[in-house]
GROMACS .gro file of C-alpha atoms in nm:
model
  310
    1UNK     CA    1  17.585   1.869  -1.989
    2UNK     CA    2  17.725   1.818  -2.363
    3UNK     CA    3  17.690   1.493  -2.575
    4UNK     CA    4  17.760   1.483  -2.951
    5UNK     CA    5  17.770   1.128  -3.067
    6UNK     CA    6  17.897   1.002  -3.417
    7UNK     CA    7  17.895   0.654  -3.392
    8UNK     CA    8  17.620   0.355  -3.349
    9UNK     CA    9  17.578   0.215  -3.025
   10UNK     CA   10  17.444  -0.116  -2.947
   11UNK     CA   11  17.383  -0.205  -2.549
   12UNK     CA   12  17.233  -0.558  -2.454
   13UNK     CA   13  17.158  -0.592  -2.099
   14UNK     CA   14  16.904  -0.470  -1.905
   15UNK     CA   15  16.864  -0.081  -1.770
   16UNK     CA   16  17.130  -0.003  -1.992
   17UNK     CA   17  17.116   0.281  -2.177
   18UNK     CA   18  17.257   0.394  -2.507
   19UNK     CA   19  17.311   0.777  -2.375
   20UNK     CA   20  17.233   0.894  -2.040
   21UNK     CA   21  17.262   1.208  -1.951
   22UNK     CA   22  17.134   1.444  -1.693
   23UNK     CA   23  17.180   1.784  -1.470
   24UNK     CA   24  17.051   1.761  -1.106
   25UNK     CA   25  17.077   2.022  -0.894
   26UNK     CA   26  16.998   1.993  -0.494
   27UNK     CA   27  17.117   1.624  -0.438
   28UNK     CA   28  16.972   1.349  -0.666
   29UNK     CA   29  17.150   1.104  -0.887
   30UNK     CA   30  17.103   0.773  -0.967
   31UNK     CA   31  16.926   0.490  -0.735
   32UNK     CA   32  17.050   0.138  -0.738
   33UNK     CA   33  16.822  -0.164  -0.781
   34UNK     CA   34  16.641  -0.280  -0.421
   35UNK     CA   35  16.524  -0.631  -0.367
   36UNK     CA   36  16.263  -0.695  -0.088
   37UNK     CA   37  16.044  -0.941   0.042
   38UNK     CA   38  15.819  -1.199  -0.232
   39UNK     CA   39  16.011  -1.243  -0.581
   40UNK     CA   40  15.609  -1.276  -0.692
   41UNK     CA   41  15.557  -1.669  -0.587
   42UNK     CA   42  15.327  -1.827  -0.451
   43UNK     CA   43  15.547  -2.011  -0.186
   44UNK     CA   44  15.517  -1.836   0.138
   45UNK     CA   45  15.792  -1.981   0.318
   46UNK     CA   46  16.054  -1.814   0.016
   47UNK     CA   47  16.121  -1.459   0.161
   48UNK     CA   48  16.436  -1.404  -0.025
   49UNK     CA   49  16.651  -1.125   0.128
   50UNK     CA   50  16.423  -0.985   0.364
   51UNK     CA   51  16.132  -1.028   0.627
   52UNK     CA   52  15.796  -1.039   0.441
   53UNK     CA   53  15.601  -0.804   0.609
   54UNK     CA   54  15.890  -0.549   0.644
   55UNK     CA   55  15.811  -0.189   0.509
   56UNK     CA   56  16.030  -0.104   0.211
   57UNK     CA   57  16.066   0.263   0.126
   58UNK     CA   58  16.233   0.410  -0.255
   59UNK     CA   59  16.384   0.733  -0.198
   60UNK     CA   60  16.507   0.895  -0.527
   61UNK     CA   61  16.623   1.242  -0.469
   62UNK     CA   62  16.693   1.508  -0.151
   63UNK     CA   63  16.492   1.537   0.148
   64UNK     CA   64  16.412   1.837   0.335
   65UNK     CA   65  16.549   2.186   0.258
   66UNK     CA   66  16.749   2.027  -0.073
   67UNK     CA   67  16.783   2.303  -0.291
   68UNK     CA   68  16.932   2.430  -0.652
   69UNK     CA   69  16.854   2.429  -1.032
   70UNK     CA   70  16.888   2.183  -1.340
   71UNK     CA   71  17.108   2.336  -1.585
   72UNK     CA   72  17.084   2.253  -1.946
   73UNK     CA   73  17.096   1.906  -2.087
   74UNK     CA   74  17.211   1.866  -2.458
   75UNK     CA   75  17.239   1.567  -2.663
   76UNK     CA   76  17.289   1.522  -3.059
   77UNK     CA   77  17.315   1.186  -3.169
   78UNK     CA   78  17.390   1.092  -3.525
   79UNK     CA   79  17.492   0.710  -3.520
   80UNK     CA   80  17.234   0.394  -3.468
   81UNK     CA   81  17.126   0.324  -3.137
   82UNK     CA   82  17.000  -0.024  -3.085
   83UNK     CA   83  16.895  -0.151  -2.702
   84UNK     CA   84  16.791  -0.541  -2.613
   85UNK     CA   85  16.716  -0.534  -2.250
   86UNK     CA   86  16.462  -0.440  -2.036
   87UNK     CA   87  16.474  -0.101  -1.923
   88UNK     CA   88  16.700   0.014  -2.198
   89UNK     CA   89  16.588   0.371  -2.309
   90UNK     CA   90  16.818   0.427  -2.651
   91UNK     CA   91  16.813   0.812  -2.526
   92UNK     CA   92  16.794   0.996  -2.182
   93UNK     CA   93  16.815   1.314  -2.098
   94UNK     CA   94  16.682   1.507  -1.816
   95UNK     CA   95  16.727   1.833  -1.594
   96UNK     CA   96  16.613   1.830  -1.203
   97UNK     CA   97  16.599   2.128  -0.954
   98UNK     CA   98  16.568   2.037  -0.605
   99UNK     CA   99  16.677   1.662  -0.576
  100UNK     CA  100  16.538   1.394  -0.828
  101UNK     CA  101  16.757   1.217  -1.036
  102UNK     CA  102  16.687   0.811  -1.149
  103UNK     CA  103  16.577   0.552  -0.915
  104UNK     CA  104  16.678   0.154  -0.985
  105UNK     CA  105  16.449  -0.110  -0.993
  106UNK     CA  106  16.266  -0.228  -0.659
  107UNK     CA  107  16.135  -0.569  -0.587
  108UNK     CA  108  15.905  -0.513  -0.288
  109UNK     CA  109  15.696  -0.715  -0.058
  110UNK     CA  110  15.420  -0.754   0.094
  111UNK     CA  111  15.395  -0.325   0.190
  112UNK     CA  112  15.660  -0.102   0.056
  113UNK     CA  113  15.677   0.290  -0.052
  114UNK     CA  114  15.809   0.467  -0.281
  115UNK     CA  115  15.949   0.882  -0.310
  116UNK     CA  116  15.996   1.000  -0.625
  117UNK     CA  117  16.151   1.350  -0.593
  118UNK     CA  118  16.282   1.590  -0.350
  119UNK     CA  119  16.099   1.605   0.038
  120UNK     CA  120  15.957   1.890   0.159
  121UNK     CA  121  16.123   2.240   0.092
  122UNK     CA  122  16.308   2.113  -0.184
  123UNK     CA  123  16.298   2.388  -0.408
  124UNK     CA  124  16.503   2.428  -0.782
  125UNK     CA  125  16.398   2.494  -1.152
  126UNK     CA  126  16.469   2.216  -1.433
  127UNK     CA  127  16.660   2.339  -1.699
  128UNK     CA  128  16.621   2.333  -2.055
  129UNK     CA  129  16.676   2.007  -2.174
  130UNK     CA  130  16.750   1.946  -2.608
  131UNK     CA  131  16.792   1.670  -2.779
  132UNK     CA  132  16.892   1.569  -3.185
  133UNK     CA  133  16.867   1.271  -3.312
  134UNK     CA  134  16.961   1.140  -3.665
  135UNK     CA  135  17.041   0.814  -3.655
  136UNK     CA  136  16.790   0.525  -3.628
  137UNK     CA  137  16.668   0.395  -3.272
  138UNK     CA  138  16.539   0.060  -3.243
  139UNK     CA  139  16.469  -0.114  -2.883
  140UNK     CA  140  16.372  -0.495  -2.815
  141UNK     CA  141  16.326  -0.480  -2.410
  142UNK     CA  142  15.961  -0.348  -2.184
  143UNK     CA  143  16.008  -0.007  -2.061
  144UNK     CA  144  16.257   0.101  -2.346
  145UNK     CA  145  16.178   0.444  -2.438
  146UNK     CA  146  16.334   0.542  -2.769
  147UNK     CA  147  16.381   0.908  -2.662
  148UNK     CA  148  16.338   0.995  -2.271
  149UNK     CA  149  16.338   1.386  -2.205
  150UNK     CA  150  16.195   1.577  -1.907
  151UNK     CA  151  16.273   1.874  -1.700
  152UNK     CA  152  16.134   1.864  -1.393
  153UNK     CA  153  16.091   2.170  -1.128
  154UNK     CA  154  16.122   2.118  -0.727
  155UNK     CA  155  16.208   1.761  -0.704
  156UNK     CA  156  16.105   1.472  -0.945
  157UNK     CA  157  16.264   1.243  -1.155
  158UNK     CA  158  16.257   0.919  -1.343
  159UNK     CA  159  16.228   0.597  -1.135
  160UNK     CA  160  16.239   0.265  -1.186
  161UNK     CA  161  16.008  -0.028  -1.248
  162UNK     CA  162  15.844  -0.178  -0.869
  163UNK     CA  163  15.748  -0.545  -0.909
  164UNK     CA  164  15.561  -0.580  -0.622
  165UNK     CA  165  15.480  -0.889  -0.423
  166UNK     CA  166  15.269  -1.180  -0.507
  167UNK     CA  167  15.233  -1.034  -0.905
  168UNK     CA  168  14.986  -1.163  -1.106
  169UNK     CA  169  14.792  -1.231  -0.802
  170UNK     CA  170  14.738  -1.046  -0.564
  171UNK     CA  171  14.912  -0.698  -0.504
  172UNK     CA  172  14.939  -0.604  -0.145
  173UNK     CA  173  15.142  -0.318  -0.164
  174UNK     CA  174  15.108   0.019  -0.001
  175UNK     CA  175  15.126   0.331  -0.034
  176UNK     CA  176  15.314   0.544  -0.304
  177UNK     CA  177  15.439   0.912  -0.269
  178UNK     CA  178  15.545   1.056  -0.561
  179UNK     CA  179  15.713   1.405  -0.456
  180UNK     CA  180  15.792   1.308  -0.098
  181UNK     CA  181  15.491   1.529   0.058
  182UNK     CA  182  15.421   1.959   0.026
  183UNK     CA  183  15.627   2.227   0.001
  184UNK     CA  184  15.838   2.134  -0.340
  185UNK     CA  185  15.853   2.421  -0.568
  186UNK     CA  186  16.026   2.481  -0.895
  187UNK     CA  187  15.935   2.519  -1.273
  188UNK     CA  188  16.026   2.286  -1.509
  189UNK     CA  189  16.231   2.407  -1.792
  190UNK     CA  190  16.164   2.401  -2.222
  191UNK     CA  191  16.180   2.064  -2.345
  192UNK     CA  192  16.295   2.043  -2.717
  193UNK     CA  193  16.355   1.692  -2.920
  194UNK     CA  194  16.435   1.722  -3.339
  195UNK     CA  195  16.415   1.343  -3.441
  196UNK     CA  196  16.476   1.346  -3.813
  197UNK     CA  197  16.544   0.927  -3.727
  198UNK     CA  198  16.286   0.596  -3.753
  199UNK     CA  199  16.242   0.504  -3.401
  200UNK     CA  200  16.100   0.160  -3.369
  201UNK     CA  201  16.039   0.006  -2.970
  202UNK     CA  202  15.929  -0.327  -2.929
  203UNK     CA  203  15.831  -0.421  -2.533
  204UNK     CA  204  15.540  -0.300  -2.323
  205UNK     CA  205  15.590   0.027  -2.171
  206UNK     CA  206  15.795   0.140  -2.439
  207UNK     CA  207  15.687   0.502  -2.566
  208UNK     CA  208  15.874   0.640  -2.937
  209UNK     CA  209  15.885   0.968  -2.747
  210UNK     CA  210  15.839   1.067  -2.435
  211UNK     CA  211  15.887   1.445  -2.364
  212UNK     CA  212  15.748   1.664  -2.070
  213UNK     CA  213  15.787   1.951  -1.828
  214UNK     CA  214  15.659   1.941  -1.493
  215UNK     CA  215  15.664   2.216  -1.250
  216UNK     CA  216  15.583   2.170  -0.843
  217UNK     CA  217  15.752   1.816  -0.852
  218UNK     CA  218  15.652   1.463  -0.994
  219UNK     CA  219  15.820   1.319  -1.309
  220UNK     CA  220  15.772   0.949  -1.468
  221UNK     CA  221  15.706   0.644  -1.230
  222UNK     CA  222  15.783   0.337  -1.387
  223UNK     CA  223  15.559  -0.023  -1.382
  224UNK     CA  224  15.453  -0.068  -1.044
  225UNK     CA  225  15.396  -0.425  -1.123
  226UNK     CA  226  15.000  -0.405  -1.109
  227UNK     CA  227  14.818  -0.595  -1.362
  228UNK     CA  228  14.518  -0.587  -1.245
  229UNK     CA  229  14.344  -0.340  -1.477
  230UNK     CA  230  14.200  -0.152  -1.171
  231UNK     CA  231  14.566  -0.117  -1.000
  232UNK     CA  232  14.778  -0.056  -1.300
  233UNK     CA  233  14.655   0.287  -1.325
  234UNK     CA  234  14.861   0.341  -1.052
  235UNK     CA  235  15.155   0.377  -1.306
  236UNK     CA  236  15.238   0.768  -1.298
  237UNK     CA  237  15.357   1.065  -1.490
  238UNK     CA  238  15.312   1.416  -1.421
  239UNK     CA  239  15.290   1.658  -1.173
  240UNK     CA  240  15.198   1.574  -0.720
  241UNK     CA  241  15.086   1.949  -0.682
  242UNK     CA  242  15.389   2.117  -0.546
  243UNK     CA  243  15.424   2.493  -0.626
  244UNK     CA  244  15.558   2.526  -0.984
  245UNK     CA  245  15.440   2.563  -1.378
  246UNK     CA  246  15.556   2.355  -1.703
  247UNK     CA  247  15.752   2.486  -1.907
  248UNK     CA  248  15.729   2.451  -2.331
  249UNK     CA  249  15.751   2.121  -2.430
  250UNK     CA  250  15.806   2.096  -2.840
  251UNK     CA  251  15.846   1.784  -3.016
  252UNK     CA  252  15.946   1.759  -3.443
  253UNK     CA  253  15.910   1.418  -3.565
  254UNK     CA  254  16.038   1.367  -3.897
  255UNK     CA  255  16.099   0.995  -3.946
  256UNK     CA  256  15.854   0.758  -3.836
  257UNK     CA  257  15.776   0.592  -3.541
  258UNK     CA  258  15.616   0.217  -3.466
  259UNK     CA  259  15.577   0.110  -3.082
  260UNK     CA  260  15.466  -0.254  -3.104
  261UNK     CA  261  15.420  -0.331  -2.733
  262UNK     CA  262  15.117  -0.250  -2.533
  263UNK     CA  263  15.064   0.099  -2.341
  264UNK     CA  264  15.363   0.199  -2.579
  265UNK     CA  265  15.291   0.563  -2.725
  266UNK     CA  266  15.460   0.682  -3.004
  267UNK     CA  267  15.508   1.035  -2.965
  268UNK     CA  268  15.380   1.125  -2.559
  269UNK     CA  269  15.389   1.503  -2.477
  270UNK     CA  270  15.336   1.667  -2.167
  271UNK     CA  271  15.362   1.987  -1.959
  272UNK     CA  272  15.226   1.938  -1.611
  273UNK     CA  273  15.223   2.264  -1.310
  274UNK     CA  274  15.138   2.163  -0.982
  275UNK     CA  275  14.968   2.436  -0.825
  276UNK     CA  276  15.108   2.673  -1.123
  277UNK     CA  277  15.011   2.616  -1.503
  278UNK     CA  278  15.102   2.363  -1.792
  279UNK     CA  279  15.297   2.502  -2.069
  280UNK     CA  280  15.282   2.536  -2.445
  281UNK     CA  281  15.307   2.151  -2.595
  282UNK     CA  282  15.399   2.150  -2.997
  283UNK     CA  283  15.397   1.826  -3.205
  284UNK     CA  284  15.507   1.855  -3.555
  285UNK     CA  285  15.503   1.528  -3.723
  286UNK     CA  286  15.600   1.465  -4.112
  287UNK     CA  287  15.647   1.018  -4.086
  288UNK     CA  288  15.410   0.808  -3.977
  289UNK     CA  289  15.324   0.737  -3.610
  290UNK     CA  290  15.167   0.365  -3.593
  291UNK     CA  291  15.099   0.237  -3.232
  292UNK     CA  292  15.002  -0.094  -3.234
  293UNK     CA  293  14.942  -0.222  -2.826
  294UNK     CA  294  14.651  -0.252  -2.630
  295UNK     CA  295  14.639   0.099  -2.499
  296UNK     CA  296  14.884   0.268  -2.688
  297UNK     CA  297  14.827   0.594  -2.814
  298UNK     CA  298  14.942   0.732  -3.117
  299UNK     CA  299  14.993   1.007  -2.999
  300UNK     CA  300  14.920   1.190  -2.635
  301UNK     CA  301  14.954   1.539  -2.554
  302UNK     CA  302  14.849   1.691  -2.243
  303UNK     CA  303  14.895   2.044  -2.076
  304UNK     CA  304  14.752   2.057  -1.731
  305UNK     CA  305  14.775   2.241  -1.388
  306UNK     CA  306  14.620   2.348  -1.098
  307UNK     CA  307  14.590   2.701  -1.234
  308UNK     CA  308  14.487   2.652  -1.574
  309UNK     CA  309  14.393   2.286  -1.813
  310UNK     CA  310  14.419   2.263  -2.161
   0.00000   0.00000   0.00000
């Protein structure tokens, strides 16, 4: 998967991207939005489209014995890319072995789960995924990463942001499987991004950079709408212990980079095995990296695994 873009691009609703691209191999692809149960009021007699205490389950990828590799993801962006919404990554890029792909949002209820990655036996590497960017990224909306770039080995994935039921209240919610259960095995490729742009992001949730590898399953969960600071550490990223290593993840930072919203990193960097090894993780920065939210790091790098932490 190829994309060389000259031009500026300017998206204003919500989830949309500026460039989207990805390689899954072993089922996948992309999960529309789901609506169950409590829109987060108070009023118990409102049950929208659904029952309230119906069980909701996310799926986002292949389920038993899916199989194959990621192949390589390229993208080299010169133009502007501006985003408003919520949701609006300017850049994303990823390669999935063994199912994965991107999951919609989800507006659960009362009890609800959700699968990030391929079920068990799902096996597949991620390929190599590189990105270049030259031209400015600026985003307005929450959960608008400027650059988005993972491989991910034996399942994984990107999904969306869960606003569970009764927000800002209570959260009643169970249960969340990220990986789909044992037996997912795959490496996750070399993860490269050259950003010689100024990449500004303006919402919560809303990293400069986020790069990583992750081996054995797992990948990014988005906002599981817990704000309670106990249960919004449920918010994920990494590996669920399947059989696989990270691969190198490498990130060169030229421009600078200013994340205004909180738990918005500017440059976050990982490589994540399950019951294999993290990889190598380079940051070169030359700009300045100013993080400004509650929780926001300037920034995070991480290499960890089962077999060996760094």
């Amino acid at each position: 998967m190829t994309v060389d873009n000259l031009g500026d691009i300017t998206t204003t609703g919500g989830d949309a991207y500026g460039i989207f691209a990805q390689s899954i191999g072993g089922g996948g692809g992309n999960g529309g939005d789901g609506h169950q149960g409590f829109d987060g009021s108070l009023a118990l007699k409102k049950y929208d489209r659904s029952k309230f205490t119906k069980n909701l389950k996310i799926v986002v990828g292949g389920s038993g014995g899916s199989s194959g590799d990621g192949n390589t993801v390229n993208i080299t962006n010169t133009g502007a890319i501006t985003t408003y919404g919520d949701g609006s990554r300017a850049v994303f890029a990823q390669s999935i072995g063994g199912g994965g792909g991107a999951g919609g949002a989800g507006d659960e209820g009362a009890t609800g789960t959700v699968g990030v990655g391929g079920g068990t036996g799902s096996t597949g590497d991620g390929g190599a995924v590189n990105i270049t960017i030259n031209g400015s990224i600026d985003t307005f909306g929450n959960a608008a990463t400027g650059i988005f770039a993972q491989s991910v080995g034996g399942g994984g994935g990107a999904a969306g942001d869960v606003d569970r039921g009764l927000k800002n209240y209570l959260n009643i919610g169970t249960g969340l499987a990220f990986g789909q259960g044992s037996g997912s095995g795959g490496d996750g490729g070399a993860v490269t991004v050259n950003s010689n742009a100024n990449i500004t992001t303006r919402g919560t949730g809303a990293d400069g950079i986020l790069a990583q590898s992750v081996g054995g399953g797992g990948g990014v969960g988005g906002s599981l709408g817990n704000d309670f600071p106990v249960l919004s550490v449920l918010n994920f990223a990494g590996s669920t212990g399947g059989a696989g290593s990270g691969g190198l993840v490498k990130v060169t930072e030229i421009g600078n980079i200013y994340t205004l919203g909180d738990g918005s990193d500017g440059i976050f960097a990982q490589s994540a095995g399950g019951k294999g090894t993290g990889g190598v993780v380079n940051i070169a920065v030359t700009g300045n990296v100013a993080a400004f939210g509650d929780g926001s790091d300037g920034i995070f790098a991480q290499s960890v695994g089962q077999g060996r932490t760094e």
